[in-house]
Short mmCIF file of C-alpha atoms and ligand atoms in Angstrom, two decimals:
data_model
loop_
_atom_site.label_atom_id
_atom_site.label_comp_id
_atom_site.label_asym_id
_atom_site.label_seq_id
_atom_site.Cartn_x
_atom_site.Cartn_y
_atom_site.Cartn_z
CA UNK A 24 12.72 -10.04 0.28
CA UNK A 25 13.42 -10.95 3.91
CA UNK A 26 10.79 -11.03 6.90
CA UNK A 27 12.30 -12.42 9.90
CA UNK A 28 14.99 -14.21 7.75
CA UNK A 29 12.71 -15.49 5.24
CA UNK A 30 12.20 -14.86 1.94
CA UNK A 31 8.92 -13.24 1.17
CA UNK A 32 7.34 -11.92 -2.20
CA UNK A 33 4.38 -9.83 -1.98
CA UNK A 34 1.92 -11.97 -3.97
CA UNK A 35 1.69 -15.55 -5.12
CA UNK A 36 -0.39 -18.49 -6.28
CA UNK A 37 -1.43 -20.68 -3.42
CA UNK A 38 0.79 -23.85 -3.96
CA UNK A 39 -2.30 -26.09 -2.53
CA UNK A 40 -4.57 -24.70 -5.29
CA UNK A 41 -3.85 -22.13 -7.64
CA UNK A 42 -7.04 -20.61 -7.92
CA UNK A 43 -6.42 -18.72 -4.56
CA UNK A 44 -3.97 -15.99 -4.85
CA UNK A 45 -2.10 -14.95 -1.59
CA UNK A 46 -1.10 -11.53 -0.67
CA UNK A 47 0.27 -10.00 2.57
CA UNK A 48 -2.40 -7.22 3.67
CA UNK A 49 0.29 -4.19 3.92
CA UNK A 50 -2.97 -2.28 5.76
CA UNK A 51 -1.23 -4.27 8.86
CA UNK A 52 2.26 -3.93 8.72
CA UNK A 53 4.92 -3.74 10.24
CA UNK A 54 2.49 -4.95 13.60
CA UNK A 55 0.70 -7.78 11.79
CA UNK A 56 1.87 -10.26 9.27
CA UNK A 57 -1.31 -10.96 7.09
CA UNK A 58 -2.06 -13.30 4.24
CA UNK A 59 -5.26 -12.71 2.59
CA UNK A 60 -6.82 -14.93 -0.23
CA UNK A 61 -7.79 -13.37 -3.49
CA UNK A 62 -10.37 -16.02 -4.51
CA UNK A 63 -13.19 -13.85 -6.33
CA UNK A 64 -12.19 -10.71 -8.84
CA UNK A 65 -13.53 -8.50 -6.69
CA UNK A 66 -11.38 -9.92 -4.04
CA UNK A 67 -8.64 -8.24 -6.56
CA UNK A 68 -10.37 -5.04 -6.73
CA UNK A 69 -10.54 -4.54 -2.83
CA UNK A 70 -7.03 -5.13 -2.48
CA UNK A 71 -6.26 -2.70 -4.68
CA UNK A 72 -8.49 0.68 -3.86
CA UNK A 73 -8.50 -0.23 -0.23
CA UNK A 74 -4.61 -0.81 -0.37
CA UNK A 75 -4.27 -4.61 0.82
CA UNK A 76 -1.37 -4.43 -1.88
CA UNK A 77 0.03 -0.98 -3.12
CA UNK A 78 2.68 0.45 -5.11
CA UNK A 79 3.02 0.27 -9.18
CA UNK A 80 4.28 -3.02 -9.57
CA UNK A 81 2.09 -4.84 -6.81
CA UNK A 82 -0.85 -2.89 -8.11
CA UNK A 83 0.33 -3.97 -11.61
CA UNK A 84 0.60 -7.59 -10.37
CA UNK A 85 -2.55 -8.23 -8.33
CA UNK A 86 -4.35 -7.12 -11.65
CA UNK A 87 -2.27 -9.69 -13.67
CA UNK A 88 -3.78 -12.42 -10.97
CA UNK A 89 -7.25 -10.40 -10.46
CA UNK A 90 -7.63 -10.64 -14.67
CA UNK A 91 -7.10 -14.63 -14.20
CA UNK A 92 -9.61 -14.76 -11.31
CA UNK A 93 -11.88 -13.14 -13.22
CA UNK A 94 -11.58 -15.73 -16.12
CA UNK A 95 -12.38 -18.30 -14.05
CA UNK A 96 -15.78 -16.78 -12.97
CA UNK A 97 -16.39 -15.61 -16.62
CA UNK A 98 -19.21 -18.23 -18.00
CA UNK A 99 -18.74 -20.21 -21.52
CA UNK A 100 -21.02 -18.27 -23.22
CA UNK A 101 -20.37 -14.50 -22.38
CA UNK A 102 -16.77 -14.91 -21.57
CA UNK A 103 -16.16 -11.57 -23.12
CA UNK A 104 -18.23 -9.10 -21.86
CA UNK A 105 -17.46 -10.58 -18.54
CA UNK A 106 -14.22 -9.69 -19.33
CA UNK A 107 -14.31 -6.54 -20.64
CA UNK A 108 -16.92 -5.64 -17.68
CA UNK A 109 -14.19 -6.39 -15.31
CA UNK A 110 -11.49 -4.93 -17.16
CA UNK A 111 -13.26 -1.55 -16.60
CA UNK A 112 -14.14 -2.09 -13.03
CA UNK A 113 -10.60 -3.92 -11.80
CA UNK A 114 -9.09 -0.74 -13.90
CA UNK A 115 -10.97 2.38 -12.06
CA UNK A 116 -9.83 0.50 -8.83
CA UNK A 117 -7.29 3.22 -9.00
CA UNK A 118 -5.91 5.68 -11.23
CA UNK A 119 -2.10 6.88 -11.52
CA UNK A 120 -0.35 3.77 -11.01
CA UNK A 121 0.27 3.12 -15.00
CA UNK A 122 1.14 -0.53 -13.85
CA UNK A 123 -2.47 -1.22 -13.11
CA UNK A 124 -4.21 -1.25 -16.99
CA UNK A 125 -0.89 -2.19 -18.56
CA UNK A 126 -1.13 -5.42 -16.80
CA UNK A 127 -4.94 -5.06 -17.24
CA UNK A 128 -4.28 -4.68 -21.35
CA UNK A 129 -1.68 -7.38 -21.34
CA UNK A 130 -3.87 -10.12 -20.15
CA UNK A 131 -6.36 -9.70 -22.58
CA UNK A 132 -3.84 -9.06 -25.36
CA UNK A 133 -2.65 -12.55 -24.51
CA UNK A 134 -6.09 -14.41 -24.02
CA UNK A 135 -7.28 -12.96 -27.42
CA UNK A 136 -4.55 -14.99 -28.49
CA UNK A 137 -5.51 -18.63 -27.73
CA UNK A 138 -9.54 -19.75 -28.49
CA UNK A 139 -11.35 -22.02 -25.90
CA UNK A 140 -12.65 -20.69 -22.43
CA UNK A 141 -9.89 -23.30 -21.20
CA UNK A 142 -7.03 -22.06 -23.04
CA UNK A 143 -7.88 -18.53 -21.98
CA UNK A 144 -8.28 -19.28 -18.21
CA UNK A 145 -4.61 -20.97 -18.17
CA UNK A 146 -3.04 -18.55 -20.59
CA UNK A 147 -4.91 -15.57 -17.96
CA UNK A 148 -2.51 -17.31 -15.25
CA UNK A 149 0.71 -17.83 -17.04
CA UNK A 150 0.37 -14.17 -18.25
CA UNK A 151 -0.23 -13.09 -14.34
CA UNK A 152 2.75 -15.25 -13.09
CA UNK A 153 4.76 -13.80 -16.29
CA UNK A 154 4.02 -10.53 -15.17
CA UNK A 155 4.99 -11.13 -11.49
CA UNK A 156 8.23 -12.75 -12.42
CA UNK A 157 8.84 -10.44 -15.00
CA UNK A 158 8.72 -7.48 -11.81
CA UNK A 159 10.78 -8.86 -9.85
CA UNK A 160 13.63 -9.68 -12.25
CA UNK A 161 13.43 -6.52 -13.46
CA UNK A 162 13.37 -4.55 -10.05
CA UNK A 163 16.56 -7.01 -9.60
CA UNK A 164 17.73 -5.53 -12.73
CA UNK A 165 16.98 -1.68 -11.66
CA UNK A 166 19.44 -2.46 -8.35
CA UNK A 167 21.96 -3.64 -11.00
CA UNK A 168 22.15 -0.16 -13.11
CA UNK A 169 21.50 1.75 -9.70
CA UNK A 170 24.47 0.57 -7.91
CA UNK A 171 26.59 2.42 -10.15
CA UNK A 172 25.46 5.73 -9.10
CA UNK A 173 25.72 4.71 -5.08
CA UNK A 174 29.31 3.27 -5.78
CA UNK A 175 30.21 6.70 -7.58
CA UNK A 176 29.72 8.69 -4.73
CA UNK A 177 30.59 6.29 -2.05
CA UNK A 178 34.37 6.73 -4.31
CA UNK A 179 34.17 10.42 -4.01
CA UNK A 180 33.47 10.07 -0.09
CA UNK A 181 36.48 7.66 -0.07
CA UNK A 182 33.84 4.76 1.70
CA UNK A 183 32.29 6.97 4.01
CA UNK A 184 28.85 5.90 4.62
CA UNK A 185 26.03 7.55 1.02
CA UNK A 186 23.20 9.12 2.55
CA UNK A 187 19.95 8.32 0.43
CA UNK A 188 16.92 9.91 0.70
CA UNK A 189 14.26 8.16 -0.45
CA UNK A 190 9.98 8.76 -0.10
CA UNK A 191 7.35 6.37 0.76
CA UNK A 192 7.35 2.79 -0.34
CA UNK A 193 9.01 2.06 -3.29
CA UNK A 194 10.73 -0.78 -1.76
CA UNK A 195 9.93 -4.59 -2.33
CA UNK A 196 6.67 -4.16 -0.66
CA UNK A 197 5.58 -1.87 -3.13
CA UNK A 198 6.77 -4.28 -6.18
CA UNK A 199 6.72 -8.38 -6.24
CA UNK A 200 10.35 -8.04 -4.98
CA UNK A 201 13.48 -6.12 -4.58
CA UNK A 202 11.22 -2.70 -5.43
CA UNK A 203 12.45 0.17 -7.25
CA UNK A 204 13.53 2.67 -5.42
CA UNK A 205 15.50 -0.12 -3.08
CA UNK A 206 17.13 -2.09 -5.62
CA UNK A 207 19.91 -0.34 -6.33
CA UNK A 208 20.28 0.31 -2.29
CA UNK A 209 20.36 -3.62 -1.73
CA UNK A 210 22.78 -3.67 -4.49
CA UNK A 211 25.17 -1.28 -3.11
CA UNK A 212 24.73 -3.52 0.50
CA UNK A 213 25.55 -6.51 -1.04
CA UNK A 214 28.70 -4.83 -2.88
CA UNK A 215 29.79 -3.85 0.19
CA UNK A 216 29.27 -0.07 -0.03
CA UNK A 217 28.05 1.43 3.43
CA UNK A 218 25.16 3.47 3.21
CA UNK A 219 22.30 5.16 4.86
CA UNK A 220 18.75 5.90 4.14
CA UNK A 221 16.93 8.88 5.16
CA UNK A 222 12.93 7.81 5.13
CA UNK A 223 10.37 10.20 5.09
CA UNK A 224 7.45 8.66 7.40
CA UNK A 225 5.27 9.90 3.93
CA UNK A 226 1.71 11.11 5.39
CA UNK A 227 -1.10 10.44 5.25
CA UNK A 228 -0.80 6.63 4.65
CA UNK A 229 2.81 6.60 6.16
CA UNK A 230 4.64 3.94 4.22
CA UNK A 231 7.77 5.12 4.64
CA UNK A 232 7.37 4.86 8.88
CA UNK A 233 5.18 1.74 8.41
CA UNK A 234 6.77 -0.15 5.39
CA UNK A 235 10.00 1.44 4.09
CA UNK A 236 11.78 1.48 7.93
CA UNK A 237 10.37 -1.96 8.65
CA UNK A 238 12.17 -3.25 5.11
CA UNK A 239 15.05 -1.88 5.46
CA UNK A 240 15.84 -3.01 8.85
CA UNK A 241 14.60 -6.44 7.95
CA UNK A 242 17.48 -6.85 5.24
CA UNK A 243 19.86 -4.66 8.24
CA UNK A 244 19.94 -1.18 5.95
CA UNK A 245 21.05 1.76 8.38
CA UNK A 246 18.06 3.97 8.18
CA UNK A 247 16.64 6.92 10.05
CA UNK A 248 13.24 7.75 9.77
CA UNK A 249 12.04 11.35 9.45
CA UNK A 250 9.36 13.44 9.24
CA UNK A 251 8.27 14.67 5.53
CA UNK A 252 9.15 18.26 6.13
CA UNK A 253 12.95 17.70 7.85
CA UNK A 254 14.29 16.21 3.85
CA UNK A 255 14.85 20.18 2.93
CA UNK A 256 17.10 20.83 6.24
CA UNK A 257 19.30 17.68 6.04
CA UNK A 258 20.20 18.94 2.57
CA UNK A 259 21.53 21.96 3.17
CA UNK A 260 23.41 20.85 5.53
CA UNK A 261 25.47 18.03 3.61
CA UNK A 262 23.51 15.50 5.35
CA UNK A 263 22.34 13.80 1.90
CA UNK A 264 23.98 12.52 -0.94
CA UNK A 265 21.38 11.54 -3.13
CA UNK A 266 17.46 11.36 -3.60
CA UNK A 267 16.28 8.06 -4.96
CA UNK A 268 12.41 7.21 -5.29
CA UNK A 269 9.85 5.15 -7.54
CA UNK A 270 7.19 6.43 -9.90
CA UNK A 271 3.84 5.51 -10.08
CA UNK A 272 4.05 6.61 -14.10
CA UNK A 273 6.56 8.22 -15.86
CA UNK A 274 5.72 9.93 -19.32
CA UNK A 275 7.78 9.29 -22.20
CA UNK A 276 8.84 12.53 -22.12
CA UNK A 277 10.65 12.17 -18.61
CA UNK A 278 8.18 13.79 -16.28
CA UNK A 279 8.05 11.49 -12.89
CA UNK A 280 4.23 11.03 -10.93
CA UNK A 281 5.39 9.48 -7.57
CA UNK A 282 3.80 10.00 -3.79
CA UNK A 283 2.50 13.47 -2.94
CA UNK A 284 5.61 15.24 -1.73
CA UNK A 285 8.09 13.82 -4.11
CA UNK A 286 8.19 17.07 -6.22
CA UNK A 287 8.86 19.02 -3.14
CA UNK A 288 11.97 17.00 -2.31
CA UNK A 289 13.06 16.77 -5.97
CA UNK A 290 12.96 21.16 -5.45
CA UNK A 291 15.33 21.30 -2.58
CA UNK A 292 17.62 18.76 -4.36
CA UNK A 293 17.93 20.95 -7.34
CA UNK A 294 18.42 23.82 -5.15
CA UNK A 295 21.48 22.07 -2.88
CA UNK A 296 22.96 20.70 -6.26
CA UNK A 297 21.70 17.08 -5.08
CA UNK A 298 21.26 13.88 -7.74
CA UNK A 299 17.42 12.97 -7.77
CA UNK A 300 17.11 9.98 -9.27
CA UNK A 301 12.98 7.90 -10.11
CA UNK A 302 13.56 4.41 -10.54
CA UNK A 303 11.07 2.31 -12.45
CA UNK A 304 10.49 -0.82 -14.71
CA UNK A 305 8.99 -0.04 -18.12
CA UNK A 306 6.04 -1.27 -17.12
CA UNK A 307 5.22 2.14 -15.39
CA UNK A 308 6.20 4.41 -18.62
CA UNK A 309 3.12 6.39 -20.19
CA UNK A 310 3.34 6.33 -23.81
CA UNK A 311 0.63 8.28 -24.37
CA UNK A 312 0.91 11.02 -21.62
CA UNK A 313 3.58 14.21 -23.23
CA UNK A 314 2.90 16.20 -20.19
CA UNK A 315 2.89 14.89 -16.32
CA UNK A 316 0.18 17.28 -15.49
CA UNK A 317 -2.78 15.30 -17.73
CA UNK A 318 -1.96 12.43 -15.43
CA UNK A 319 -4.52 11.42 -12.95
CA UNK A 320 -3.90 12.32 -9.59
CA UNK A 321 -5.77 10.16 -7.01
CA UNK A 322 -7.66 11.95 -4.47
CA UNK A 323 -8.73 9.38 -1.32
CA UNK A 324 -10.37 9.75 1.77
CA UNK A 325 -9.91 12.65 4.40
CA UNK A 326 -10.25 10.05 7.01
CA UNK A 327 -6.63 8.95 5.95
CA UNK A 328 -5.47 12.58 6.87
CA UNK A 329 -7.53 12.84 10.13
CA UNK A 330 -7.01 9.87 11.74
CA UNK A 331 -3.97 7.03 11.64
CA UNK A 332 -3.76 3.55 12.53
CA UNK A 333 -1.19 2.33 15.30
CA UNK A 334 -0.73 -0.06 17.80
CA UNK A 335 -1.83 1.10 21.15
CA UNK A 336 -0.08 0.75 24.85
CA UNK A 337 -1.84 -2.79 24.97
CA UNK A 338 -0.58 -4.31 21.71
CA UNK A 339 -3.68 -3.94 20.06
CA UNK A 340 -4.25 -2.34 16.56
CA UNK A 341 -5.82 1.11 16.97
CA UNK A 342 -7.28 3.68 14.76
CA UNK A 343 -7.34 7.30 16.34
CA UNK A 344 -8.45 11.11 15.52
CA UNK A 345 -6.26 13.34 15.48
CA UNK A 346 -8.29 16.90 14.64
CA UNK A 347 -11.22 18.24 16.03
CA UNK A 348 -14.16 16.80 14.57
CA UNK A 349 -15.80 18.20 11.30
CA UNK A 350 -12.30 19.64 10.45
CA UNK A 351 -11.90 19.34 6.59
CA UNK A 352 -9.03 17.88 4.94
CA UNK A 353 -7.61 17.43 1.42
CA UNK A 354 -5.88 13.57 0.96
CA UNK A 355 -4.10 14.39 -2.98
CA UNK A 356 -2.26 10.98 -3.28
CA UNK A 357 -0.11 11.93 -5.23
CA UNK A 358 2.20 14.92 -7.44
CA UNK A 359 4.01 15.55 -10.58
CA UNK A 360 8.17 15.98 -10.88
CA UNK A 361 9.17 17.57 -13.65
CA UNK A 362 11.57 16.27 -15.99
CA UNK A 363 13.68 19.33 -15.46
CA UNK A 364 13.77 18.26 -12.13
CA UNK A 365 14.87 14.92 -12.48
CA UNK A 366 18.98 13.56 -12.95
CA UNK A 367 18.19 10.46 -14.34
CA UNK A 368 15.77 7.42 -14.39
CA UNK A 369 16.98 4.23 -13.60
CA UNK A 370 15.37 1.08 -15.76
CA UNK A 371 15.97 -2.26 -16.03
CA UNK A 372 17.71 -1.22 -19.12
CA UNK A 373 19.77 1.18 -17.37
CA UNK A 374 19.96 4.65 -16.36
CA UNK A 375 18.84 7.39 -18.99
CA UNK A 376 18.00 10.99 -18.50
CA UNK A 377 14.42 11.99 -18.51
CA UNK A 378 13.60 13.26 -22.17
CA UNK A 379 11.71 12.07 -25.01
CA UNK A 380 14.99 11.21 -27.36
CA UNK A 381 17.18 9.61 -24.17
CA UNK A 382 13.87 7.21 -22.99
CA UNK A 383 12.75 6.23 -27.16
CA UNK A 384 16.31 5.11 -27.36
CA UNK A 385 16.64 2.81 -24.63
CA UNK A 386 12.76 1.90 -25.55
CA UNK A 387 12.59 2.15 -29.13
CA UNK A 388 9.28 -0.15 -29.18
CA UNK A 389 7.95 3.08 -27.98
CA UNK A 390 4.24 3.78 -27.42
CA UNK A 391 1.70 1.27 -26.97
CA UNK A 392 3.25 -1.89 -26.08
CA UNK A 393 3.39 -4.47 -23.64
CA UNK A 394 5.82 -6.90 -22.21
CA UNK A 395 5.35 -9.15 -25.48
CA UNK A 396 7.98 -6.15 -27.46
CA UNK A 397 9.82 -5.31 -24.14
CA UNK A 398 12.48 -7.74 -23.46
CA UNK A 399 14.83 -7.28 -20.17
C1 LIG D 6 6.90 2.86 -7.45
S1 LIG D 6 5.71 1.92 -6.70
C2 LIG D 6 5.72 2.65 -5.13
C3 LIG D 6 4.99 3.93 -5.20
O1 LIG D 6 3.62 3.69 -4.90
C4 LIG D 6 3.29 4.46 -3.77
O2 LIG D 6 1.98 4.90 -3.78
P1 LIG D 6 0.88 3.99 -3.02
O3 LIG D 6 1.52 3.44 -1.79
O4 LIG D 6 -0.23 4.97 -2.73
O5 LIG D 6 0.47 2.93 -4.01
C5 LIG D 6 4.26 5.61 -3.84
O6 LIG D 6 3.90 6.52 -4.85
C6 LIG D 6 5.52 4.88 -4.18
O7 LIG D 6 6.55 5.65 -4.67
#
């Protein structure tokens, strides 16, 4: 999407020599517009656990791309084990986004497919600009089945402006393009519906003050940004209309893992009679998962709680404490909604409710697939 009127995606080949893969270094944003160079695999595996690139589908993509650096580094003889080496260590980079082995398992589905060391290496980056393409038109998809549900309400308030709620980045940033959580928002602005986003700043990390404000004001979405407790008040007092965020994975069976605090907000919807709504390409369903709480819930550093990153009265980037030293903190990246919990999820094929029976219909391919048996 747009950064200072241009259009932007979050990672892409380097048109001068597409062995370099270029990604904006979020770390930055919204005070410094980065591009970094994935040249080397482990260049891929940095951006990933030290969140250059975050959120499902970016995380999903830049281990499309690290998969094809990777078997360009892989020697003749060996290939492999090289591979299968990386695999593991480009898929421990981090652990709930589902996004991140299914691209990882793709890849190599593909490669095993064709026989030299050559055909591999350009069928490794057709498969990684498949899956990048493949994310954005579906996130462009997810704002066409979303809009529906904005335009619903924006009826019942006879055009008054729909007040959205939404949690950390699941916005373009967080995907190749369009995002999830966003889609159907920049749908319902370029219908013509006015809305409004309420964005939760989303500690530690704060994408939402960092990443989700930034985006929205860069495609001119009314937002107001918030802190992560004030959700709760604005919603009992008719001050939101809907809750709308991504999903890091989703189990088959409907229950949602999304940024720590997302369960809490999906509570006080269900207790002010509010629509809560996970959007998500099927790239971030778990087939194998029954029950959201055997999903892996990252735990990162207690630096990320303790101190934050800013720019300071002179313009410069700055890093500050905020406790007293040797206090101890807990940095869970991460929670489980429950599929009680949730109104509906909202796909590229459209919006279903979150059970077992509702998502095998829309998906009958079901469990253990890829892209290859998912067609938009
Ligand atoms: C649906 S992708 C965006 C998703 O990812 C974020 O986590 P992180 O920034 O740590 O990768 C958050 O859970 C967003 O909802």
């Amino acid at each position: 999407m747009k950064i200072n009127g241009t259009h932007h995606r979050t990672i892409w080949p380097d048109p001068a020599n597409k062995e370099e893969i270029c990604i904006l270094d979020q770390r930055l944003l919204p005070h410094r517009i980065v591009i970094e160079k994935l040249r080397d695999p482990e260049d891929a595996i940095t951006a990933i656990s030290d969140m250059y690139v975050r959120g499902a589908g970016l995380i999903g993509a830049t281990a499309g791309f690290g998969m094809y650096l990777a078997a360009l580094k892989a020697p003749e003889s060996g290939f492999s084990s090289f591979m299968n080496q990386y695999s593991d260590a480009l898929g421990n980079s981090r652990p709930t986004a589902r996004n991140l082995k299914w691209a990882i398992e793709r890849v190599n589905r593909e490669i095993d497919k064709v026989q030299t060391v050559g055909e591999k290496r350009e069928k490794a980056f057709a498969t990684g600009c498949e899956i990048a393409d493949e994310d954005a038109l579906f996130c462009r998809k997810i704002g066409e089945h979303g809009v529906a549900l904005i335009a619903e309400i924006s009826r019942r308030k006879n055009g008054e402006p729909v007040n959205i709620l939404t949690h950390c980045n699941a916005g373009w940033l967080a995907f190749v393009d369009y995002g999830s959580a966003t889609a159907p928002i920049y749908a319902a602005r370029d219908a013509g519906i006015d809305i409004h986003v309420w964005v939760d700043e989303t500690r530690p990390w704060n994408q939402g003050a960092r990443l989700t404000a930034w985006e929205l004001q860069q495609e001119g979405i009314p937002n107001t940004l918030i802190c992560d407790n004030t959700g709760g008040h604005l919603m009992q007092h008719g001050l939101v209309d809907m809750v709308l965020v991504g999903s890091d994975r989703t189990t088959h069976t409907g229950d949602v893992a999304n940024k720590i605090g997302t369960y809490l907000k999906a509570v006080a919807a269900r207790d002010n009679g509010i629509p809560f709504y996970a959007a998500l390409p099927s790239s971030t369903f778990d087939w194998n998962i029954d029950n959201g709480f055997d999903i892996p819930i990252e735990q990162r550093s207690e630096n990320e709680v303790t101190q934050v990153m800013g720019l300071d009265a002179t313009g410069a980037m700055s890093n500050v404490t905020l406790c007293a030293p040797g206090t101890k903190a807990a940095n869970y990246g991460f929670d489980i909604t429950p599929s009680r919990l949730v109104s509906g999820l909202i796909t590229e094929r459209g919006v279903v409710d979150a059970n077992r029976d509702a998502i095998h219909k829309l998906y009958p391919e079901g469990a253990g697939t890829g892209k290859s048996e998912f067609q938009a």
